[in-house]
XYZ file of C-alpha atoms in Angstrom:
560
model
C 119.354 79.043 74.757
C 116.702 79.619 76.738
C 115.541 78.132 80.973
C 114.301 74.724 80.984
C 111.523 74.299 83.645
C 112.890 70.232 84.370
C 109.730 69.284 87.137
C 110.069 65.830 88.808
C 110.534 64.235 92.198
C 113.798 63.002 90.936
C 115.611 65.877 91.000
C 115.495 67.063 94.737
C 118.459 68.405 96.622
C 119.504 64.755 97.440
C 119.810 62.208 95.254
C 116.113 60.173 94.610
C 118.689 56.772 93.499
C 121.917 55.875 94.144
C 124.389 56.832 91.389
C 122.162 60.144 90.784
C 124.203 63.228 91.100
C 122.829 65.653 94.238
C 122.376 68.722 92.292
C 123.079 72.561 94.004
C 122.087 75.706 92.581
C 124.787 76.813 90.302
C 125.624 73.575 89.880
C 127.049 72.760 85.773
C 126.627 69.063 84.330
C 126.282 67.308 81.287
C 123.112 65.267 80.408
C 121.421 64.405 77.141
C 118.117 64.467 75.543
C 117.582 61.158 75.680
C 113.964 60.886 74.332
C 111.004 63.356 73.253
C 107.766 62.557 74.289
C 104.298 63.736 73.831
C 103.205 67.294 75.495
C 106.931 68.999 75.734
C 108.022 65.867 77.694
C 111.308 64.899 77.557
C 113.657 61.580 79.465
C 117.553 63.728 80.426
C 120.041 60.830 80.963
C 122.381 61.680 83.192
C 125.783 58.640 83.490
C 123.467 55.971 84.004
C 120.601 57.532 85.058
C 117.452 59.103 83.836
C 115.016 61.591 84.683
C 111.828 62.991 83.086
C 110.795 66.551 83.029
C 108.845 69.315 80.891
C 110.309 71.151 78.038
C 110.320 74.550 77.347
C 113.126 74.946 74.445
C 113.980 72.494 71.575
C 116.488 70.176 72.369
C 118.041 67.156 69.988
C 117.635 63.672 70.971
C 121.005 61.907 71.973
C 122.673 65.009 71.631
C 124.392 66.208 75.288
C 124.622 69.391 76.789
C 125.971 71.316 79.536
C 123.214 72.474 81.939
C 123.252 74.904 84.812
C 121.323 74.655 87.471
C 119.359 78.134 88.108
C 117.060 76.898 90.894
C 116.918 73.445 92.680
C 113.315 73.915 94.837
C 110.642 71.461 93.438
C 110.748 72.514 90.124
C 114.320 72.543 89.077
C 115.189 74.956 86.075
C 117.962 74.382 84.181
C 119.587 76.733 81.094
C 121.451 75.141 78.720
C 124.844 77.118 78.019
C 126.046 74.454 74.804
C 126.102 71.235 72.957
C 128.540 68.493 73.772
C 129.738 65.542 71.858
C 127.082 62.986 71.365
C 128.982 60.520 73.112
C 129.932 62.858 75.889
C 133.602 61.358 76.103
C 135.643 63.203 73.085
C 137.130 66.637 73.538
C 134.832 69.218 73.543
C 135.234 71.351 70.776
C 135.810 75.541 71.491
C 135.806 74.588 75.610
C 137.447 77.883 76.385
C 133.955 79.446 74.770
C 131.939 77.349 76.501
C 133.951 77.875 80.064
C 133.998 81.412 79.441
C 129.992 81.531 78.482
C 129.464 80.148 81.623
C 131.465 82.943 83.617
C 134.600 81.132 84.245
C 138.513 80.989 82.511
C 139.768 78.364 80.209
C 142.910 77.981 81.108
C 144.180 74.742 79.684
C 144.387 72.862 83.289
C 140.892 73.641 83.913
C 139.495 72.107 80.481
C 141.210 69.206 81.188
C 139.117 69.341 84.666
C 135.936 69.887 83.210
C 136.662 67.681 80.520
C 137.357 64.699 83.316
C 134.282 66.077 85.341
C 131.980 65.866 82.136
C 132.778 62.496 80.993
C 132.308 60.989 84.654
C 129.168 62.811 84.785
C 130.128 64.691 87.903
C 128.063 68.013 88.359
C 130.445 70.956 89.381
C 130.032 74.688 90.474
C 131.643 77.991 89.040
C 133.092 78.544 92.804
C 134.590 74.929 92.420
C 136.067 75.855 88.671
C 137.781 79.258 90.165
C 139.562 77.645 93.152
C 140.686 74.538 91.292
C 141.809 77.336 88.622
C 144.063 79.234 91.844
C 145.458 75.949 92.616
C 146.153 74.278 89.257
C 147.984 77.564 88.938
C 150.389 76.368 90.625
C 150.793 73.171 89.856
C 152.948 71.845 87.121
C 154.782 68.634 85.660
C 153.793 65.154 86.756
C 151.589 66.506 89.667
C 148.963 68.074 87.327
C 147.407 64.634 86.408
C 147.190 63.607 89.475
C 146.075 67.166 90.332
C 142.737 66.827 88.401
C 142.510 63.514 89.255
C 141.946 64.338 92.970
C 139.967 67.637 92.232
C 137.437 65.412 90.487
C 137.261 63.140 93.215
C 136.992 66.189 95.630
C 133.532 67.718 93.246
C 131.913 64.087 93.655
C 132.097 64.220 97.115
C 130.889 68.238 97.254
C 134.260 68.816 99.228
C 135.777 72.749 98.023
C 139.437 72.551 97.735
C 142.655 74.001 99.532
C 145.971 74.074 99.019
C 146.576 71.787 101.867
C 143.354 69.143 100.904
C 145.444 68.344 97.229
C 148.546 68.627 98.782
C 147.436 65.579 100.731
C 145.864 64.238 98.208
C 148.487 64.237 95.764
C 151.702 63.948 97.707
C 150.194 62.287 100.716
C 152.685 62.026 104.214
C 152.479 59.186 106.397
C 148.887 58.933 108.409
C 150.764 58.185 111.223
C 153.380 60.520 111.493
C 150.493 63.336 111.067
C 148.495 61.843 112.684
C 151.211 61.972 115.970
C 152.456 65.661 114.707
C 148.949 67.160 115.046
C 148.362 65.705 118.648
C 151.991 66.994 119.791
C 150.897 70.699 117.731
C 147.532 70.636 119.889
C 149.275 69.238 123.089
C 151.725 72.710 122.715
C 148.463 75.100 122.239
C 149.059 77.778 124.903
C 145.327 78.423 126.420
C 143.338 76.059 124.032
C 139.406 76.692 123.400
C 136.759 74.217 123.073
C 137.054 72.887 120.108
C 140.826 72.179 120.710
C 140.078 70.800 123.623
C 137.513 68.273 122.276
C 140.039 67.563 119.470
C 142.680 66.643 121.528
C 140.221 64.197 123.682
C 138.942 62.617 120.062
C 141.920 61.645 118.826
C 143.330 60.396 121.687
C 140.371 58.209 121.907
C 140.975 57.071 118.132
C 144.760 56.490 119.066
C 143.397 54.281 121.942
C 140.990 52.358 119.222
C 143.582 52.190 116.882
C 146.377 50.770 119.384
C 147.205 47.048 118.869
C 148.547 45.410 121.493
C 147.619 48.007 124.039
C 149.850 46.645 126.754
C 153.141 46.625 124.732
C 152.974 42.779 125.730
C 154.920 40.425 123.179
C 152.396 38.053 121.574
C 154.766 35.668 120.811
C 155.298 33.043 123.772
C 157.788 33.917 126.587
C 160.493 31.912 128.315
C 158.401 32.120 131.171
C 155.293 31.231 129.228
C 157.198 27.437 129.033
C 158.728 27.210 132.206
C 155.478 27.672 133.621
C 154.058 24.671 131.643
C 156.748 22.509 133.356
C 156.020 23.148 136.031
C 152.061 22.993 136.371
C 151.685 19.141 137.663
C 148.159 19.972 135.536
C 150.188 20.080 132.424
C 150.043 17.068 129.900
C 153.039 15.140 130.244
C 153.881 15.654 125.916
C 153.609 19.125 126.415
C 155.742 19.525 129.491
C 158.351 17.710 127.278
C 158.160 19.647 124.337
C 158.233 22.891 126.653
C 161.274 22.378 128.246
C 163.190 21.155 125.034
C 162.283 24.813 124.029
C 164.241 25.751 127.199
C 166.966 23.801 126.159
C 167.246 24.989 122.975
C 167.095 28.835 124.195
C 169.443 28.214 126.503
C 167.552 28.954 129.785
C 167.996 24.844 130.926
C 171.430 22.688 130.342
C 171.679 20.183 127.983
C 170.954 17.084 129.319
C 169.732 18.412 132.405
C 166.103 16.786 133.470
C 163.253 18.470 134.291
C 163.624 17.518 138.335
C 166.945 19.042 138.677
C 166.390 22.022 136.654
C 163.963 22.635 138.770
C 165.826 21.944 142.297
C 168.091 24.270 140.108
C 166.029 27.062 140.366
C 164.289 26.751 143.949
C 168.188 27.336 145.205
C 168.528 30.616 143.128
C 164.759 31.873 144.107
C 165.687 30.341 147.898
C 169.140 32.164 148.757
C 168.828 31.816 152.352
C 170.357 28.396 152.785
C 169.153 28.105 156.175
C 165.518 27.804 154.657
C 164.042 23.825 155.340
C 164.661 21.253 152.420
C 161.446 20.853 149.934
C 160.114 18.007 148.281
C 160.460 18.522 144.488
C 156.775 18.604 144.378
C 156.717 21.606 146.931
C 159.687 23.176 144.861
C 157.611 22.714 141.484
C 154.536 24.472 143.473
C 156.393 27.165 145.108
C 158.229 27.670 141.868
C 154.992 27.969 139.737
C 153.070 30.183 142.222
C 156.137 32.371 141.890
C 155.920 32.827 138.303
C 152.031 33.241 138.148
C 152.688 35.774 140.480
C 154.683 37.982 138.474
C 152.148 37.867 135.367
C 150.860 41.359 135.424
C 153.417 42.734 135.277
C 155.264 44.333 132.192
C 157.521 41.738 129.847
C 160.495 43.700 131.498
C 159.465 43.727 134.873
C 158.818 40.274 134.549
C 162.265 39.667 133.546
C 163.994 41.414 135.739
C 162.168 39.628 138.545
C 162.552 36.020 136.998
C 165.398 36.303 135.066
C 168.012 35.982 137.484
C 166.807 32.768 138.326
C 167.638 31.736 134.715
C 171.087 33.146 134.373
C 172.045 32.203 137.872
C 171.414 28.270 136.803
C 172.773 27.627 132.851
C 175.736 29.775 131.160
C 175.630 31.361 128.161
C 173.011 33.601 126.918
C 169.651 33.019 126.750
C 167.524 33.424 123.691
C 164.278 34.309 122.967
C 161.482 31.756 121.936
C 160.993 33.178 118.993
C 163.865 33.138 118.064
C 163.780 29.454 117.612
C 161.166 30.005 114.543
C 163.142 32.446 112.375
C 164.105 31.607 109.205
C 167.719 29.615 109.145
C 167.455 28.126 112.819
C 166.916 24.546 113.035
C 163.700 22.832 112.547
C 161.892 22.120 115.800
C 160.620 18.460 116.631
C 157.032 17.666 116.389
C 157.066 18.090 120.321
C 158.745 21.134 120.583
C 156.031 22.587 117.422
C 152.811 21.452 119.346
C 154.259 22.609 122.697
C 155.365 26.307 120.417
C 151.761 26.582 119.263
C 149.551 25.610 122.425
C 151.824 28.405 124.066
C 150.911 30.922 121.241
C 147.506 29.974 121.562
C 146.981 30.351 125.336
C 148.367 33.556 124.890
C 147.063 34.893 121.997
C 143.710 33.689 123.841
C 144.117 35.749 126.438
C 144.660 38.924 124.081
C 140.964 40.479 123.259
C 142.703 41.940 120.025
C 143.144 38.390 119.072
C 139.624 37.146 119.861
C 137.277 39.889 117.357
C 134.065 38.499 116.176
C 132.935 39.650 113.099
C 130.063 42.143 114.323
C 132.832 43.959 117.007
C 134.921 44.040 113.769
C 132.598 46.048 112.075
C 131.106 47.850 114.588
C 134.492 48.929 115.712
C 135.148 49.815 111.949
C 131.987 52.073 111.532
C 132.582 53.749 114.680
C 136.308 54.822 112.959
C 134.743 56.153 110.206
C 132.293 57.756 111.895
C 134.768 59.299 114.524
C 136.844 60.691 111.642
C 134.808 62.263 110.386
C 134.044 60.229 106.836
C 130.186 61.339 106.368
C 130.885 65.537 107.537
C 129.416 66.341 104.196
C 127.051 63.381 103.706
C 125.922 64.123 107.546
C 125.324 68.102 106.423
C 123.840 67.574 103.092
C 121.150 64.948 104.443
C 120.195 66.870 107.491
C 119.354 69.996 105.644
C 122.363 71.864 106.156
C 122.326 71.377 109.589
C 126.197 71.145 111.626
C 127.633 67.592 111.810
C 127.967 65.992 115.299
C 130.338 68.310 117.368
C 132.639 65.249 117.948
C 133.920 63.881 114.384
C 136.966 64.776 113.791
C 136.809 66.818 110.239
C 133.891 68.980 112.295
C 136.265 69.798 115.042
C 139.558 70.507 113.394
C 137.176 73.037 111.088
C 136.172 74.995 114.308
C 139.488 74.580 115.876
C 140.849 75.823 112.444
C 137.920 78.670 112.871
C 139.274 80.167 116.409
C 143.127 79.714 115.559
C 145.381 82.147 113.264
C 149.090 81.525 111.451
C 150.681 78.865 112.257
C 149.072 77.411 114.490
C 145.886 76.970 111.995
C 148.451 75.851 109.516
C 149.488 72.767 112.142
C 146.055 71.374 111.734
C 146.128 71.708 107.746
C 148.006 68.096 107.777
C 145.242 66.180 109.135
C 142.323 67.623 107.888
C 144.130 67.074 104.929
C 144.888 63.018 105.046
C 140.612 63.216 106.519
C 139.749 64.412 103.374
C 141.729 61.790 101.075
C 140.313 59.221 102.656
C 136.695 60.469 101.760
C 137.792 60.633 98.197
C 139.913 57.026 97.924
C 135.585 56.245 99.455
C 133.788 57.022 96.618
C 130.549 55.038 96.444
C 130.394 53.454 93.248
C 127.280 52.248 91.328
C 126.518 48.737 90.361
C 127.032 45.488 92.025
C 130.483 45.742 92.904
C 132.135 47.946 95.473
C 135.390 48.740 95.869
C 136.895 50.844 98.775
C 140.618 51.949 99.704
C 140.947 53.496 102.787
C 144.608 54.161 105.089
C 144.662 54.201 108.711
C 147.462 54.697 111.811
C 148.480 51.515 113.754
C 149.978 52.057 117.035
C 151.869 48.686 117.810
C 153.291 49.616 120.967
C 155.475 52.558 120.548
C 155.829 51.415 116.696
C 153.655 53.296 114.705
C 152.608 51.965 111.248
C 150.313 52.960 108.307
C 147.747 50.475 107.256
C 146.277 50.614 103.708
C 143.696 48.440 103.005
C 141.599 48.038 99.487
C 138.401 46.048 99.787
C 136.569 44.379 96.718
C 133.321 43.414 97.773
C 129.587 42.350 96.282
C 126.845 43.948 97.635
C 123.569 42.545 99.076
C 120.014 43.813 97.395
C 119.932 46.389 101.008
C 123.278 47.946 99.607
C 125.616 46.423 102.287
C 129.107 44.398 101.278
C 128.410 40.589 101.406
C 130.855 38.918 103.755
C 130.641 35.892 102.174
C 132.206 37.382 98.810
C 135.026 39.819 98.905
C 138.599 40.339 98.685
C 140.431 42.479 101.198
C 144.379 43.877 100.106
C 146.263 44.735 103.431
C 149.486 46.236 102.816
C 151.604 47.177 106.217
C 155.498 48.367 107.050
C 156.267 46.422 110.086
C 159.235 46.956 112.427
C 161.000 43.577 111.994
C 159.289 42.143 109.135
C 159.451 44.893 106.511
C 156.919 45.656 104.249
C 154.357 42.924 103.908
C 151.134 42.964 102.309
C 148.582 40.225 102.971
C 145.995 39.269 99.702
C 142.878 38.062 101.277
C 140.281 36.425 98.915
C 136.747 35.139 100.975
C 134.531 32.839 98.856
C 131.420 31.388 100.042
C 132.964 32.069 103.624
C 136.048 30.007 102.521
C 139.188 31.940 103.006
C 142.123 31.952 101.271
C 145.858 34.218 102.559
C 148.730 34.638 100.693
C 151.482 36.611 102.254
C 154.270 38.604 100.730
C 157.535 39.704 102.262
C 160.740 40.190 100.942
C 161.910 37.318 103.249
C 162.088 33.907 103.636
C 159.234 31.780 104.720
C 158.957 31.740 108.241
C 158.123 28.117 108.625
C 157.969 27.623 111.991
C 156.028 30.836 112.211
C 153.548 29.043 109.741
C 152.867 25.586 111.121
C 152.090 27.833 114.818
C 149.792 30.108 113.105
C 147.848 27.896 111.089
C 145.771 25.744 113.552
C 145.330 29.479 115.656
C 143.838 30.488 112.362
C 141.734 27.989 111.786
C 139.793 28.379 115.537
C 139.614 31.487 115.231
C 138.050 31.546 111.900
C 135.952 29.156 112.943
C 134.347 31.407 115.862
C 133.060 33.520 113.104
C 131.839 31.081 110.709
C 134.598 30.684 108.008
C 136.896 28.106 106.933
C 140.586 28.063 106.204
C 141.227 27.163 102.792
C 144.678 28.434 102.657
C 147.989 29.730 104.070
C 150.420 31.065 101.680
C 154.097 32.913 102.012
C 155.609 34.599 98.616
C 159.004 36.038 99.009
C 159.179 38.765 96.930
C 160.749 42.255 96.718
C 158.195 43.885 94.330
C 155.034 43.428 96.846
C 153.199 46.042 94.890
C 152.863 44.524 91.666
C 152.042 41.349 93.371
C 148.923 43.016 94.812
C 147.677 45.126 92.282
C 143.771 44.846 92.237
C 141.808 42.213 90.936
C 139.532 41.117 88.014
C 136.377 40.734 89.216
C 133.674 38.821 87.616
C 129.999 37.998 88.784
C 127.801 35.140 87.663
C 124.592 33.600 89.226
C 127.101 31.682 91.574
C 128.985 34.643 93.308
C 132.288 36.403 93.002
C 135.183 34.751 90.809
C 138.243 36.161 91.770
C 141.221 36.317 89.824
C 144.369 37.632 90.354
C-alpha cells in the first residue's frame, strides 16, 4: 500500500494529550480508520484516542492496520504495511508475513511481543523488535511471559533493552543489597573519573535521604527515658508513678522500694567518694537528673555504659528493656504504667524529625527521590528536544560512568541501572481517572537495610495530580524483628483507615501506645484516625493483593 500524508497538530514528536502515543520515525503501531470524511479526510483511532488527517490511499472504516512511521516533522507520513483484526485484540493472522514485510524475523517469541504491543496500542521500532529478538533468544520456560511482559513495558516508556535491564526486570535482586553492592564496586574504582565521582556523591546523598532513624537511636522509650521522669520535680505526680512501676517491672528499681530511696539508692552509686557532704533528697533528685540530661547526646550505648552502672550497682538481677514490657505474652500493664509508656514514646518520637513529616515535606521529599534517580531520564530527553538530562540523576550518571569504564567494572554498574529502570516501568502513567503506581525503594534503618515496596491507588484531580483525600497506599516491608509486615492504608475523605499484617501476635501494648501518637500526628496534617487494625497472618500477600476500585459522584469506594 501506498504513504499516507497524516497532517495535524496532533501528531508532533510529543504527545498533543495524555494517553497519545509519542510517535518516532520508524516507529510501527496499530490504528484504525475510524471514519471517512469529505475531501480525503479521515479520523485514525489510536487505544483511546483519535486523530484527523488527509488521505492519500483507500482505507476501510473500522478496519485496523499496522502503520509505520516514515517521517514525524509537521506532516507525519505514514505507510501502511497490513490489515489487522477489526477488533485489534485476536491473533493476527500470517504475523510472520507481516513481521517480515516490515524488515524484521518472526520468530514465535517476538509475535507474541508484537502481538502484546498491538493490542495495548504501544508504538514500537524495528531496532526495538531486533534486540528484544537477541534477548528472547535466550530466554525460555516460565521467564518468557514475564519476558514480554517487561519488554512491553520497556517500548511504552521508549527505554531500548539489555540483557541486564530484563534481567532486573524479570528476576529482580533486592534494591538494597544493589543498591549497597554498587556503592562498595564504585568505592573500589582505582583512579575514578567524573562521572564516578559524581555517582558515588549522589547516591550517598540518596542513602542519607533514604536513612530512617539517622542516629541509630531506639525510638522506643529508654530506661533512662523513665528514670528521668522521676526524677524531674516538674513531672506530674501520675506519671512519675506510672514511670517508675515501669522500672520495677524491668527490673532497674526493687520491688517495693519507693521512689525516695531508690533514689538515695542511686546518688551513693553516682557519689562513690563517701567523704562527699550528705544531700537533701531534693538535691539528690536534682543532681541525679542533671546527670542524666547530661548524658543525652550521646549514643544509646554510650549512654549506657555511663548510666548503667548506677542501675546494676542498686537492684539484682537483670535488667530489661522497656519494650520489652509490650511484647506479645508479657503481662498487661496498668492504666498508669500505659499512659506513663505512651507520653514517653511521644516525647521521644517528638523529638525525632522523621516522626514529625508534614504532608508537603512528604512529597517534596518524594519528588526529589524520583527525580534524583533518575525516573524522568527519558521523559527529561524527549521533552527537551533531545537535549542531555541533568548531569546529576542517577540513570544519567551511571550511563556516562558506564561510557568511560570497560569489563567488569562496567558490568558492576549493570545491577543498578538495572533495578532504575524497573522502577520506570512498574510507573507507567495510565489514562483515565484512576492512577495506580508501584514503585520499590532501599530503607536504611540503622545498619538494617530493608526494601520498601509500595503500590499507590489514587484519583486524580482535573490538573492531573493524585487527590490526597482519596487513595489507597499498600506498604509491604521485611523488618529485622518483626518479619515481614505489610501495612493496607485506605484514605477517604481525609479519614484514614490501617490494617496491619504480620505473622505474629497482636502487639497490644504496642497498639494502645501508638494509637493516640497517631492520631496527633495525623491531625498536624489534616486527617483523622478512623482505624487501627492488626491481622496475624502468614500469607501477607494474598491479604494485600490490590483493590477494586470504583468511582461515583461521591469519591473513591474502596473495597478490598
Amino acid at each position: 500500500m501506498g504513504v499516507q500524508n497524516i497532517t495535524g497538530s496532533s501528531f508532533q514528536t510529543r504527545a498533543a494529550s495524555p494517553g497519545l502515543p509519542s510517535l518516532q520515525k520508524g516507529d510501527l503501531f496499530q490504528a484504525k480508520a475510524a471514519k471517512l470524511l469529505p475531501n480525503q479526510q479521515v479520523i485514525l483511532q489510536i487505544g483511546k484516542n483519535s486523530i484527523s488527517g488527509k488521505l492519500s490511499a483507500p482505507l476501510q472504516v473500522n478496519v485496523n492496520y499496522l502503520f509505520r512511521v516514515e517521517n514525524n516533522q509537521e506532516t507525519l507520513h505514514l505507510k501502511v504495511l497490513g490489515a489487522l483484526p477489526a477488533d485489534g485484540q485476536g491473533k493476527v493472522p500470517g504475523m510472520a508475513a507481516l513481521l517480515q514485510k516490515a524488515g524484521m524475523n518472526g520468530q514465535k517469541g517476538i509475535q507474541t511481543l508484537v502481538q502484546s504491543l498491538l493490542q495495548k496500542s504501544i508504538p514500537f521500532s524495528q531496532a526495538f523488535i531486533e534486540q528484544s529478538s537477541r534477548l528472547l533468544k535466550e530466554t525460555s520456560g516460565a521467564n518468557m511471559e514475564k519476558s514480554i511482559e517487561a519488554l512491553a513495558a520497556m517500548a511504552a516508556k521508549k527505554i531500548m533493552p539489555d540483557r541486564a535491564l530484563l534481567a532486573a526486570a524479570v528476576n529482580p535482586k533486592s534494591t538494597a543489597s544493589v543498591f549497597r553492592d554498587t556503592q562498595q564496586a564504585l568505592f573500589n574504582m582505582q583512579n575514578p573519573g567524573m562521572p564516578v565521582r559524581a555517582l558515588t556523591t549522589q547516591l550517598g546523598d540518596m542513602e542519607s535521604l533514604l536513612q530512617l532513624n539517622k542516629n541509630q537511636t531506639s525510638v522506643s522509650p529508654a530506661l533512662l527515658d523513665a528514670a528521668k521522669v522521676v526524677l524531674d520535680r516538674g513531672s506530674e505526680p501520675s506519671l512519675k508513678e506510672g514511670a517508675f512501676s515501669l522500672l520495677i517491672k524491668a527490673g532497674a528499681a526493687a520491688p517495693g522500694q519507693t521512689q525516695a530511696a531508690w533514689t538515695a539508692a542511686l546518688y551513693r552509686a553516682a557519689v562513690s567518694d563517701s567523704s562527699a557532704p550528705v544531700q537533701s533528697p531534693q538535691m539528690q533528685q536534682q543532681f541525679l537528673h542533671t546527670f542524666f540530661k547530661s548524658i543525652e547526646s550521646l549514643s544509646p550505648e554510650a549512654q549506657w555504659a555511663k548510666a548503667g552502672q548506677l542501675f546494676t550497682s542498686t537492684v539484682p538481677g537483670e535488667i530489661k528493656p522497656l519494650h520489652t514490657l509490650i511484647q506479645p505474652g508479657s503481662s498487661p500493664l496498668q492504666p498508669l504504667e500505659q499512659k506513663a509508656l505512651t507520653q514517653l514514646f511521644q516525647a521521644k518520637a517528638s523529638a525525632d524529625t522523621f516522626w514529625n513529616p508534614s504532608f508537603e515535606s512528604l512529597s517534596r521529599q518524594w519528588l526529589q527521590l524520583q527525580q534524583k534517580l533518575g525516573l524522568f531520564h527519558e521523559a527529561s530527553i524527549t521533552q527537551s528536544n533531545a537535549r542531555p538530562a541533568p548531569d546529576m540523576e542517577a540513570k544519567s550518571l551511571l550511563l556516562q560512568a558506564q561510557a568511560e569504564l570497560n569489563g567488569s567494572a562496567r558490568q558492576q554498574l549493570d545491577p543498578l541501572l538495572g533495578r532504575i529502570t524497573s522502577q520506570q516501568l512498574q510507573a507507567l502513567e495510565q489514562p483515565g481517572i484512576l492512577q495506580q503506581l508501584q514503585t520499590q525503594i532501599p530503607l536504611f534503618l540503622g545498619s538494617f537495610a530493608a526494601d520498601l515496596t509500595i503500590d499507590w491507588e489514587a484519583k486524580k484531580t482535573p490538573d492531573g495530580s493524585l487527590d490526597p483525600d482519596h487513595c489507597r497506599m499498600l506498604l509491604h516491608v521485611t523488618l529485622e524483628k518483626l518479619g515481614e509486615t505489610a501495612a493496607d492504608i485506605t484514605i477517604q475523605n481525609r479519614k484514614l483507615q490501617l490494617t496491619i499484617y504480620n505473622g505474629q501476635a497482636k502487639p497490644e501494648g504496642l497498639f494502645e501506645m501508638l494509637k493516640p501518637f497517631l492520631e496527633t500526628q495525623l491531625g498536624r496534617m489534616n486527617y483523622d484516625l478512623y482505624s487501627v487494625n492488626w491481622k496475624q497472618t502468614e500469607e501477607i500477600k494474598k491479604q494485600i493483593q490490590p483493590s477494586v476500585m470504583r468511582l461515583d459522584n461521591k469519591g473513591v469506594d474502596v473495597r478490598i
